[in-house]
Tab-separated table of C-alpha atoms in Angstrom:
chain	number	residue	atom	x	y	z
F	1	MET	CA	63.176	-17.581	-24.520
F	2	THR	CA	60.090	-18.603	-24.478
F	3	ALA	CA	60.822	-22.720	-26.572
F	4	SER	CA	58.587	-24.118	-28.829
F	5	THR	CA	56.355	-26.828	-28.046
F	6	THR	CA	57.392	-29.691	-30.459
F	7	THR	CA	61.015	-29.260	-28.567
F	8	ALA	CA	60.477	-28.388	-24.847
F	9	ALA	CA	61.207	-31.259	-22.149
F	10	PRO	CA	59.280	-31.702	-19.654
F	11	PHE	CA	59.176	-30.686	-16.428
F	12	GLU	CA	60.735	-33.787	-14.949
F	13	ALA	CA	63.584	-33.589	-16.663
F	14	VAL	CA	64.297	-29.692	-15.117
F	15	PRO	CA	67.567	-30.230	-13.563
F	16	THR	CA	67.552	-30.773	-9.585
F	17	VAL	CA	70.498	-30.728	-6.989
F	18	GLY	CA	69.732	-31.143	-3.034
F	19	ILE	CA	70.603	-27.840	-0.887
F	20	ILE	CA	74.497	-27.200	0.038
F	21	ASP	CA	75.596	-27.453	3.376
F	22	GLY	CA	76.144	-23.182	4.923
F	23	TYR	CA	73.597	-22.000	2.278
F	24	GLU	CA	73.003	-19.082	4.513
F	25	ARG	CA	76.147	-17.474	3.064
F	26	GLU	CA	76.783	-18.969	-0.243
F	27	LEU	CA	73.024	-18.841	-1.499
F	28	PRO	CA	73.594	-16.182	-4.543
F	29	ARG	CA	77.116	-17.491	-5.931
F	30	TRP	CA	76.265	-20.493	-5.832
F	31	LEU	CA	73.170	-20.167	-7.335
F	32	ALA	CA	75.127	-18.489	-10.186
F	33	SER	CA	77.496	-21.103	-10.496
F	34	LEU	CA	73.931	-23.843	-10.887
F	35	ALA	CA	72.834	-20.876	-13.873
F	36	LEU	CA	76.223	-21.189	-15.738
F	37	GLU	CA	76.139	-24.725	-15.789
F	38	HIS	CA	72.361	-25.893	-15.939
F	39	GLY	CA	71.103	-22.513	-17.733
F	40	PRO	CA	68.199	-20.011	-16.305
F	41	LEU	CA	66.282	-23.005	-14.848
F	42	PHE	CA	66.346	-25.438	-12.381
F	43	ARG	CA	65.212	-27.104	-8.962
F	44	VAL	CA	66.992	-27.005	-5.496
F	45	ALA	CA	65.824	-29.682	-3.392
F	46	TRP	CA	66.014	-27.952	-0.052
F	47	ARG	CA	63.818	-31.057	1.883
F	48	ASP	CA	62.315	-33.903	0.515
F	49	ASP	CA	59.081	-32.127	1.090
F	50	PHE	CA	60.736	-28.650	-0.526
F	51	VAL	CA	61.440	-28.663	-4.175
F	52	MET	CA	61.967	-25.057	-5.703
F	53	THR	CA	62.152	-23.765	-9.197
F	54	TYR	CA	64.825	-21.278	-9.917
F	55	LEU	CA	64.924	-18.590	-12.364
F	56	VAL	CA	68.129	-17.069	-13.329
F	57	GLY	CA	69.659	-14.168	-15.209
F	58	PRO	CA	68.934	-10.735	-17.241
F	59	GLU	CA	66.247	-12.793	-19.398
F	60	ALA	CA	64.697	-15.072	-16.965
F	61	ASN	CA	64.251	-11.787	-14.792
F	62	ARG	CA	62.501	-10.332	-18.188
F	63	PHE	CA	60.516	-13.134	-18.604
F	64	VAL	CA	58.808	-13.438	-14.798
F	65	LEU	CA	59.107	-8.988	-14.172
F	66	HIS	CA	57.129	-8.375	-18.093
F	67	THR	CA	56.676	-10.319	-21.039
F	68	GLY	CA	55.486	-13.824	-19.320
F	69	ARG	CA	54.685	-12.348	-16.237
F	70	GLU	CA	50.911	-13.220	-16.929
F	71	HIS	CA	51.849	-16.830	-15.745
F	72	PHE	CA	53.160	-16.172	-12.323
F	73	SER	CA	50.836	-14.930	-8.740
F	74	HIS	CA	52.258	-12.580	-6.635
F	75	ASP	CA	49.540	-13.528	-3.531
F	76	LEU	CA	50.853	-17.388	-4.191
F	77	GLY	CA	54.148	-16.153	-4.004
F	78	TRP	CA	54.231	-14.119	-0.957
F	79	THR	CA	51.338	-14.902	0.923
F	80	PRO	CA	52.486	-18.027	1.856
F	81	ILE	CA	55.423	-16.069	3.310
F	82	ILE	CA	54.192	-13.057	5.252
F	83	GLY	CA	50.980	-15.297	5.983
F	84	GLU	CA	47.637	-13.990	6.098
F	85	ILE	CA	48.148	-11.432	9.315
F	86	LEU	CA	49.757	-8.677	7.458
F	87	GLY	CA	46.370	-8.864	4.551
F	88	LYS	CA	46.284	-8.446	0.772
F	89	GLY	CA	48.356	-5.228	-0.335
F	90	LEU	CA	49.829	-4.544	-3.157
F	91	LEU	CA	52.820	-6.879	-2.976
F	92	ASN	CA	50.642	-9.729	-2.946
F	93	MET	CA	47.622	-9.162	-5.071
F	94	ASP	CA	47.463	-10.021	-8.690
F	95	GLY	CA	45.688	-8.709	-11.820
F	96	PRO	CA	43.326	-6.175	-12.158
F	97	GLU	CA	42.788	-5.601	-8.556
F	98	HIS	CA	46.394	-4.690	-8.092
F	99	ASP	CA	46.508	-2.719	-10.831
F	100	ARG	CA	43.088	-1.011	-9.661
F	101	HIS	CA	44.684	0.167	-6.232
F	102	ARG	CA	48.179	0.630	-7.676
F	103	LYS	CA	46.849	3.569	-9.661
F	104	MET	CA	45.076	5.147	-6.674
F	105	LEU	CA	48.132	4.601	-4.483
F	106	ASN	CA	50.912	6.300	-7.089
F	107	PRO	CA	50.180	9.726	-7.170
F	108	ALA	CA	51.989	9.296	-2.513
F	109	PHE	CA	55.138	7.717	-4.758
F	110	THR	CA	56.118	10.131	-7.613
F	111	VAL	CA	59.380	11.414	-7.724
F	112	ALA	CA	57.699	14.711	-7.558
F	113	TYR	CA	56.470	14.253	-4.015
F	114	MET	CA	59.448	12.915	-2.314
F	115	ALA	CA	59.840	16.841	-2.289
F	116	ARG	CA	57.102	16.571	0.361
F	117	TYR	CA	58.837	13.681	1.882
F	118	LEU	CA	62.527	14.670	1.890
F	119	PRO	CA	62.494	17.523	4.569
F	120	ILE	CA	60.675	14.400	6.819
F	121	MET	CA	63.739	12.412	5.884
F	122	GLN	CA	66.312	15.096	7.015
F	123	ARG	CA	64.829	15.642	9.840
F	124	VAL	CA	64.668	12.110	11.038
F	125	ILE	CA	68.149	11.439	10.305
F	126	ALA	CA	69.441	14.331	11.785
F	127	ALA	CA	67.756	13.413	15.048
F	128	ARG	CA	68.960	9.896	14.513
F	129	THR	CA	72.990	10.325	14.083
F	130	ARG	CA	72.307	13.548	16.443
F	131	GLU	CA	74.238	11.458	19.324
F	132	TRP	CA	76.609	8.541	17.600
F	133	ALA	CA	79.558	10.135	18.385
F	134	ALA	CA	79.071	11.167	21.588
F	135	ARG	CA	78.335	7.228	22.377
F	136	GLY	CA	81.221	5.977	20.360
F	137	GLU	CA	80.008	2.955	18.621
F	138	VAL	CA	76.671	1.942	16.617
F	139	ASN	CA	74.893	-1.114	15.325
F	140	LEU	CA	74.513	-0.042	12.203
F	141	LEU	CA	71.363	-2.623	11.383
F	142	GLU	CA	69.551	-1.364	15.005
F	143	GLU	CA	70.157	2.312	13.991
F	144	THR	CA	68.825	2.009	10.298
F	145	ARG	CA	66.004	0.560	11.359
F	146	LYS	CA	65.039	3.497	13.521
F	147	ILE	CA	65.684	5.661	10.963
F	148	THR	CA	64.067	4.020	8.213
F	149	PHE	CA	60.389	3.375	10.304
F	150	ASP	CA	60.790	6.428	12.087
F	151	VAL	CA	60.248	7.631	8.078
F	152	ALA	CA	57.985	5.538	7.135
F	153	ALA	CA	55.769	5.744	10.090
F	154	GLU	CA	55.754	9.753	9.596
F	155	ALA	CA	56.070	10.387	5.812
F	156	LEU	CA	53.362	7.437	5.049
F	157	VAL	CA	50.582	7.345	8.335
F	158	GLY	CA	52.229	10.551	10.134
F	159	LEU	CA	52.972	9.358	13.091
F	160	ASP	CA	55.618	12.284	14.544
F	161	GLY	CA	58.115	9.918	16.405
F	162	GLY	CA	57.870	8.972	20.181
F	163	ALA	CA	56.408	5.905	22.149
F	164	GLU	CA	54.070	5.247	19.869
F	165	VAL	CA	56.372	5.114	16.740
F	166	ASP	CA	58.177	2.573	19.656
F	167	ARG	CA	56.199	0.918	20.120
F	168	MET	CA	54.998	0.146	16.467
F	169	ARG	CA	58.389	-0.854	15.508
F	170	GLU	CA	58.365	-3.472	17.775
F	171	LEU	CA	54.763	-5.186	16.876
F	172	PHE	CA	56.217	-5.177	13.263
F	173	TYR	CA	59.519	-6.801	14.641
F	174	SER	CA	57.923	-9.121	16.230
F	175	LEU	CA	55.230	-10.736	13.793
F	176	LEU	CA	58.466	-10.108	11.296
F	177	TYR	CA	61.166	-11.700	13.356
F	178	ALA	CA	58.445	-13.759	15.869
F	179	PRO	CA	62.325	-13.095	17.971
F	180	ASP	CA	60.145	-14.536	21.602
F	181	PHE	CA	59.843	-17.546	19.902
F	182	ASP	CA	61.639	-20.536	21.915
F	183	SER	CA	60.174	-24.254	19.803
F	184	ASP	CA	61.757	-25.543	23.144
F	185	THR	CA	58.134	-24.458	25.556
F	186	MET	CA	55.420	-24.229	22.212
F	187	THR	CA	54.645	-25.037	18.340
F	188	TRP	CA	54.241	-22.654	15.976
F	189	GLN	CA	51.239	-22.753	15.898
F	190	GLU	CA	50.925	-22.048	19.519
F	191	TYR	CA	52.849	-19.211	19.437
F	192	HIS	CA	50.735	-17.644	16.361
F	193	GLU	CA	47.478	-18.174	18.474
F	194	ARG	CA	49.254	-16.440	21.250
F	195	ARG	CA	51.383	-14.049	20.684
F	196	GLN	CA	50.704	-13.063	16.875
F	197	VAL	CA	47.151	-12.645	16.969
F	198	ALA	CA	47.557	-10.534	19.879
F	199	VAL	CA	50.617	-8.130	18.064
F	200	ARG	CA	48.588	-8.294	15.286
F	201	ASP	CA	45.451	-6.662	16.711
F	202	GLU	CA	47.146	-3.714	18.959
F	203	LEU	CA	48.695	-2.897	15.912
F	204	GLY	CA	45.976	-3.134	13.800
F	205	GLY	CA	44.195	-0.836	16.492
F	206	LEU	CA	46.930	1.667	15.949
F	207	LEU	CA	46.401	1.649	12.454
F	208	LEU	CA	42.550	1.790	12.694
F	209	ARG	CA	42.384	5.514	14.326
F	210	LEU	CA	44.350	6.644	12.501
F	211	ILE	CA	42.143	5.806	10.087
F	212	ALA	CA	39.538	6.733	11.471
F	213	GLU	CA	41.394	10.263	12.235
F	214	ARG	CA	41.724	10.652	8.498
F	215	ARG	CA	38.271	10.128	7.529
F	216	ARG	CA	37.060	13.112	9.920
F	217	ARG	CA	40.004	15.330	9.662
F	218	PRO	CA	42.077	14.931	5.859
F	219	THR	CA	46.002	15.360	5.536
F	220	ASP	CA	48.244	15.140	2.820
F	221	ASP	CA	50.690	12.246	4.107
F	222	THR	CA	49.861	9.492	2.438
F	223	LEU	CA	47.550	7.528	5.064
F	224	GLY	CA	45.577	10.625	4.183
F	225	MET	CA	45.769	10.424	0.235
F	226	MET	CA	44.606	6.664	0.637
F	227	VAL	CA	41.623	7.552	2.826
F	228	ALA	CA	40.924	10.375	-0.110
F	229	ALA	CA	41.896	8.030	-3.477
F	230	ARG	CA	38.576	7.100	-5.522
F	231	ASP	CA	39.208	4.068	-8.541
F	232	ASP	CA	38.002	5.400	-11.822
F	233	ASP	CA	33.826	4.252	-11.090
F	234	GLY	CA	34.012	6.395	-7.928
F	235	ARG	CA	34.523	4.368	-5.116
F	236	ALA	CA	37.133	3.972	-1.992
F	237	LEU	CA	38.898	1.678	-0.565
F	238	GLY	CA	37.578	0.108	2.723
F	239	ASP	CA	39.282	0.261	6.384
F	240	VAL	CA	40.344	-3.312	5.778
F	241	GLN	CA	41.793	-2.741	2.132
F	242	ILE	CA	43.741	0.667	3.507
F	243	LEU	CA	45.120	-1.637	7.303
F	244	ALA	CA	46.085	-4.185	4.363
F	245	HIS	CA	48.354	-1.364	2.055
F	246	VAL	CA	49.437	0.366	5.205
F	247	ASN	CA	50.921	-3.047	6.546
F	248	ILE	CA	52.472	-4.088	3.852
F	249	LEU	CA	54.141	-0.570	2.800
F	250	LEU	CA	55.648	0.219	6.902
F	251	VAL	CA	57.036	-3.279	5.651
F	252	ALA	CA	58.045	-2.374	2.678
F	253	GLY	CA	59.412	0.894	3.300
F	254	HIS	CA	61.538	0.196	6.349
F	255	GLU	CA	63.039	-2.969	6.083
F	256	THR	CA	64.333	-2.717	2.910
F	257	SER	CA	65.855	0.382	3.414
F	258	THR	CA	67.687	-0.666	6.548
F	259	THR	CA	69.450	-3.140	5.306
F	260	MET	CA	70.342	-1.326	2.285
F	261	SER	CA	71.175	1.611	4.245
F	262	ALA	CA	73.869	-0.546	6.631
F	263	TRP	CA	75.553	-1.954	3.670
F	264	LEU	CA	75.801	1.008	1.503
F	265	LEU	CA	77.529	2.407	4.982
F	266	TYR	CA	79.794	-0.181	5.376
F	267	LEU	CA	81.361	-0.816	1.937
F	268	LEU	CA	82.244	3.086	2.162
F	269	ALA	CA	83.248	3.076	5.294
F	270	ILE	CA	85.928	0.008	4.430
F	271	HIS	CA	86.370	1.509	0.171
F	272	PRO	CA	88.253	4.803	1.479
F	273	GLU	CA	89.414	5.967	-2.214
F	274	TYR	CA	85.835	5.259	-3.479
F	275	ARG	CA	84.426	7.621	0.060
F	276	ALA	CA	86.769	10.248	-0.635
F	277	ARG	CA	84.829	10.839	-4.251
F	278	VAL	CA	81.752	10.725	-2.580
F	279	HIS	CA	83.464	13.477	-0.241
F	280	ALA	CA	84.165	15.383	-3.202
F	281	GLU	CA	80.458	14.350	-5.155
F	282	LEU	CA	78.802	16.298	-2.427
F	283	ASP	CA	81.183	18.994	-1.143
F	284	ARG	CA	80.656	19.877	-4.968
F	285	LEU	CA	77.411	19.424	-4.923
F	286	LEU	CA	76.560	20.985	-1.100
F	287	GLY	CA	79.449	23.097	-0.281
F	288	ASP	CA	80.994	23.816	3.123
F	289	GLY	CA	77.280	24.432	4.724
F	290	ASP	CA	75.528	22.234	7.411
F	291	ALA	CA	72.127	22.974	5.374
F	292	PRO	CA	70.075	19.642	4.133
F	293	ALA	CA	70.574	18.500	0.742
F	294	SER	CA	67.933	19.644	-1.662
F	295	LEU	CA	66.180	16.944	-4.051
F	296	ASP	CA	67.701	18.579	-7.131
F	297	ALA	CA	71.097	17.822	-5.599
F	298	ILE	CA	69.936	14.168	-3.418
F	299	LYS	CA	69.437	13.517	-7.338
F	300	ALA	CA	72.638	14.711	-9.085
F	301	MET	CA	75.065	12.156	-6.723
F	302	LYS	CA	75.982	9.776	-9.157
F	303	VAL	CA	78.624	9.133	-7.762
F	304	LEU	CA	76.744	7.873	-4.095
F	305	ALA	CA	73.961	6.366	-6.670
F	306	ASN	CA	76.693	4.288	-7.984
F	307	ALA	CA	77.368	3.204	-4.840
F	308	LEU	CA	74.123	2.088	-3.818
F	309	SER	CA	73.244	0.168	-6.902
F	310	GLU	CA	76.646	-1.918	-5.982
F	311	ALA	CA	75.192	-2.443	-2.644
F	312	GLY	CA	71.956	-3.424	-3.918
F	313	ARG	CA	73.995	-5.708	-6.667
F	314	LEU	CA	76.100	-7.229	-3.555
F	315	TYR	CA	73.495	-7.409	-1.365
F	316	PRO	CA	70.215	-7.268	-2.487
F	317	PRO	CA	67.142	-6.967	0.712
F	318	VAL	CA	65.143	-10.207	-1.356
F	319	GLY	CA	67.403	-12.759	-2.363
F	320	ASN	CA	65.107	-14.647	-4.148
F	321	ALA	CA	61.419	-13.655	-4.880
F	322	PRO	CA	58.507	-15.965	-4.612
F	323	ARG	CA	55.956	-16.490	-7.213
F	324	GLY	CA	53.251	-19.023	-8.385
F	325	VAL	CA	52.481	-20.100	-11.290
F	326	VAL	CA	48.862	-19.808	-12.507
F	327	SER	CA	49.288	-21.141	-16.661
F	328	PRO	CA	51.797	-23.060	-17.828
F	329	PHE	CA	54.461	-21.618	-19.391
F	330	GLU	CA	58.142	-22.743	-21.651
F	331	PHE	CA	61.498	-20.555	-20.786
F	332	ALA	CA	64.260	-22.829	-21.505
F	333	GLY	CA	63.690	-25.402	-23.681
F	334	TYR	CA	61.068	-27.238	-20.878
F	335	ARG	CA	57.429	-26.617	-20.203
F	336	VAL	CA	56.570	-25.590	-16.453
F	337	PRO	CA	53.131	-26.755	-15.064
F	338	ALA	CA	50.391	-24.416	-13.137
F	339	GLY	CA	50.989	-25.493	-9.793
F	340	THR	CA	55.070	-24.640	-9.449
F	341	ARG	CA	56.661	-22.959	-6.348
F	342	VAL	CA	59.318	-20.676	-8.345
F	343	ARG	CA	61.312	-17.542	-7.754
F	344	TYR	CA	63.382	-15.540	-9.177
F	345	SER	CA	67.001	-15.836	-8.681
F	346	ILE	CA	67.418	-11.701	-7.696
F	347	ALA	CA	71.045	-12.007	-5.619
F	348	ALA	CA	71.783	-14.882	-8.142
F	349	GLY	CA	71.401	-12.958	-11.454
F	350	HIS	CA	73.925	-10.311	-9.548
F	351	TRP	CA	76.434	-12.847	-9.423
F	352	LEU	CA	76.709	-14.542	-12.542
F	353	PRO	CA	80.413	-13.303	-14.208
F	354	THR	CA	79.072	-13.446	-17.468
F	355	ILE	CA	77.277	-10.515	-16.737
F	356	TRP	CA	78.640	-8.216	-14.316
F	357	ARG	CA	82.855	-7.939	-14.079
F	358	ASP	CA	84.331	-9.407	-11.242
F	359	PRO	CA	81.261	-9.753	-9.582
F	360	GLY	CA	82.454	-10.436	-5.722
F	361	VAL	CA	84.502	-7.179	-5.990
F	362	PHE	CA	82.946	-3.221	-4.791
F	363	ASP	CA	82.904	-1.745	-8.220
F	364	PRO	CA	80.582	0.800	-8.589
F	365	ASP	CA	82.301	2.521	-11.477
F	366	ARG	CA	80.605	-0.691	-13.256
F	367	PHE	CA	77.643	1.518	-12.906
F	368	ALA	CA	78.843	4.461	-15.455
F	369	PRO	CA	79.440	5.110	-18.323
F	370	PRO	CA	81.659	3.688	-20.881
F	371	ARG	CA	81.061	0.042	-18.950
F	372	GLU	CA	77.514	0.979	-18.045
F	373	GLU	CA	76.962	-3.467	-17.070
F	374	ASP	CA	73.398	-3.092	-15.948
F	375	LYS	CA	72.229	-1.205	-19.406
F	376	LYS	CA	74.245	-3.575	-22.095
F	377	HIS	CA	72.219	-5.939	-19.935
F	378	PRO	CA	68.529	-5.206	-18.887
F	379	TYR	CA	66.870	-6.863	-16.234
F	380	ALA	CA	69.798	-7.302	-14.803
F	381	LEU	CA	70.344	-5.154	-11.866
F	382	VAL	CA	66.820	-5.919	-10.252
F	383	PRO	CA	67.045	-5.558	-6.670
F	384	PHE	CA	63.845	-3.067	-6.412
F	385	GLY	CA	61.723	-5.765	-9.438
F	386	GLY	CA	61.207	-4.194	-13.020
F	387	GLY	CA	58.663	-3.975	-15.002
F	388	PRO	CA	55.326	-2.741	-15.313
F	389	ARG	CA	55.135	-4.084	-10.973
F	390	ILE	CA	58.869	-2.691	-10.118
F	391	CYS	CA	58.752	-1.852	-6.427
F	392	ILE	CA	56.557	1.363	-5.971
F	393	GLY	CA	58.653	2.899	-3.237
F	394	VAL	CA	61.720	2.553	-5.582
F	395	ASN	CA	61.768	6.732	-6.042
F	396	PHE	CA	61.068	7.062	-1.835
F	397	ALA	CA	64.153	4.110	-1.109
F	398	GLN	CA	66.492	5.926	-3.107
F	399	VAL	CA	65.975	9.504	-1.823
F	400	GLU	CA	66.012	8.037	1.606
F	401	ILE	CA	69.026	5.770	1.538
F	402	LYS	CA	71.121	9.119	-0.727
F	403	ALA	CA	70.236	11.292	2.006
F	404	LEU	CA	71.195	8.944	4.714
F	405	ALA	CA	74.419	8.139	3.816
F	406	ALA	CA	74.768	12.035	2.312
F	407	HIS	CA	74.645	13.285	6.310
F	408	VAL	CA	76.384	10.203	7.895
F	409	LEU	CA	79.590	11.272	5.400
F	410	ARG	CA	78.802	14.685	5.990
F	411	HIS	CA	78.916	14.490	9.543
F	412	TYR	CA	81.052	11.109	10.739
F	413	ALA	CA	83.849	9.233	10.182
F	414	LEU	CA	82.972	5.519	10.858
F	415	GLU	CA	85.500	2.610	11.435
F	416	PRO	CA	83.716	-1.609	11.546
F	417	LEU	CA	85.105	-2.950	14.910
F	418	PRO	CA	87.532	-5.429	14.271
F	419	GLY	CA	86.047	-9.367	14.978
F	420	GLN	CA	82.895	-8.850	13.160
F	421	ASP	CA	81.668	-11.930	11.699
F	422	ILE	CA	79.962	-9.468	9.149
F	423	ALA	CA	77.469	-12.015	6.552
F	424	HIS	CA	74.744	-11.956	4.231
F	425	LEU	CA	72.389	-14.632	5.423
F	426	TYR	CA	70.288	-15.813	3.527
F	427	ASP	CA	66.668	-17.632	4.016
F	428	PRO	CA	65.110	-19.081	1.005
F	429	THR	CA	63.462	-15.289	0.265
F	430	MET	CA	65.153	-12.528	2.364
F	431	ALA	CA	68.576	-11.963	3.521
F	432	ALA	CA	70.132	-9.345	5.836
F	433	PRO	CA	73.597	-8.765	8.159
F	434	TRP	CA	71.410	-11.101	11.286
F	435	GLN	CA	74.041	-9.720	13.752
F	436	GLY	CA	74.282	-6.027	12.149
F	437	ILE	CA	77.358	-4.218	11.878
F	438	ARG	CA	79.351	-2.741	14.371
F	439	VAL	CA	81.286	1.088	13.780
F	440	ARG	CA	82.782	3.220	15.850
F	441	VAL	CA	82.175	6.997	15.102
F	442	ALA	CA	83.866	9.556	15.432
F	443	GLU	CA	83.105	13.540	14.102
F	444	ARG	CA	84.213	14.126	10.849
F	445	GLY	CA	86.286	17.706	10.688
F	446	ARG	CA	85.884	19.282	7.212
């Protein structure tokens, strides 16, 4: 897909359009329509001083994630968005530094290691959902956030519920979303200096204490493995670096799983025919008892896995993944210079009708034989990224979400409350059902 130097047009010739009103709801469909009209490379002027270059579609994803990845910086893409406050972790590292650190962390995220995490996941899921029916109504986004953070806190850093985990969740939420920021009373800089720095320091103090404990008494949780890890030259990670990795892993380890879990449960609640097929699969694999699913059973849940893939296609938590261009390249007939800000649009690529039949329709069978629309177009489905730097937690997330959905579906019937505005709302990078998804909950007879 790289053009020759003799025919590639200058960057100034890349089609540029202005942002539309209501982009929060329409961004993926609109960007997909622009890709159909202008090709896989175009620019969007969000403001006069903020123009973003977009790459859309399987070939664009392949170029950014694999064949042309040396042209792109995660640091220049992600750090301006997540800020320096979380530190430098795998998400926003580049080059040999990233490769060295990822090799040190990889053992904690292999498929084989999921057998250690699964009982933690199932215990947290059972505890957090136990009172759902008694409560009668729950907000799926709020509840899945509690579950996924509790799981991440215990599996990654060894914290087993309680007030400390609740406080840590509040601190991370404050850092990510600034819920108490009031533009009428202070500037963003003032808020950052007064509030976010204090939150970062409190959170850092909690985590540094845990790191010190692992140095005194080694453990086999992920944090313990980070402390014990050595690179090929025998070098260990320092406290500041481990803190940054933990920050990023705790954020990535719960927020994306939160969104996908909430949407998966909602989609199955409103599609009874497909839900019945999932129930039949669960009955076949797990029987009539109430024993938690084994890892082999989780892996065998293909009908549920296809529904999860469809939830990730329709509602990816990262809508438009950022990169900074560190060396010029040619793509789709244009020359793109170093210093350009780009996003490969995960969400828009998932809405291309040239790749997906009826892309706006919930249709998990698109991933099953003989259709397998994702396999016919490699790099078409990328909710967890792809290529050599595919999300390190992809196995963790998929096992956790399937375990959560299996437990909820076996025990409860969910009915979305009427009159809600349920929508996946986008900012330039992330997306979520910001108002949540409220459902009635009843015990499910079996």
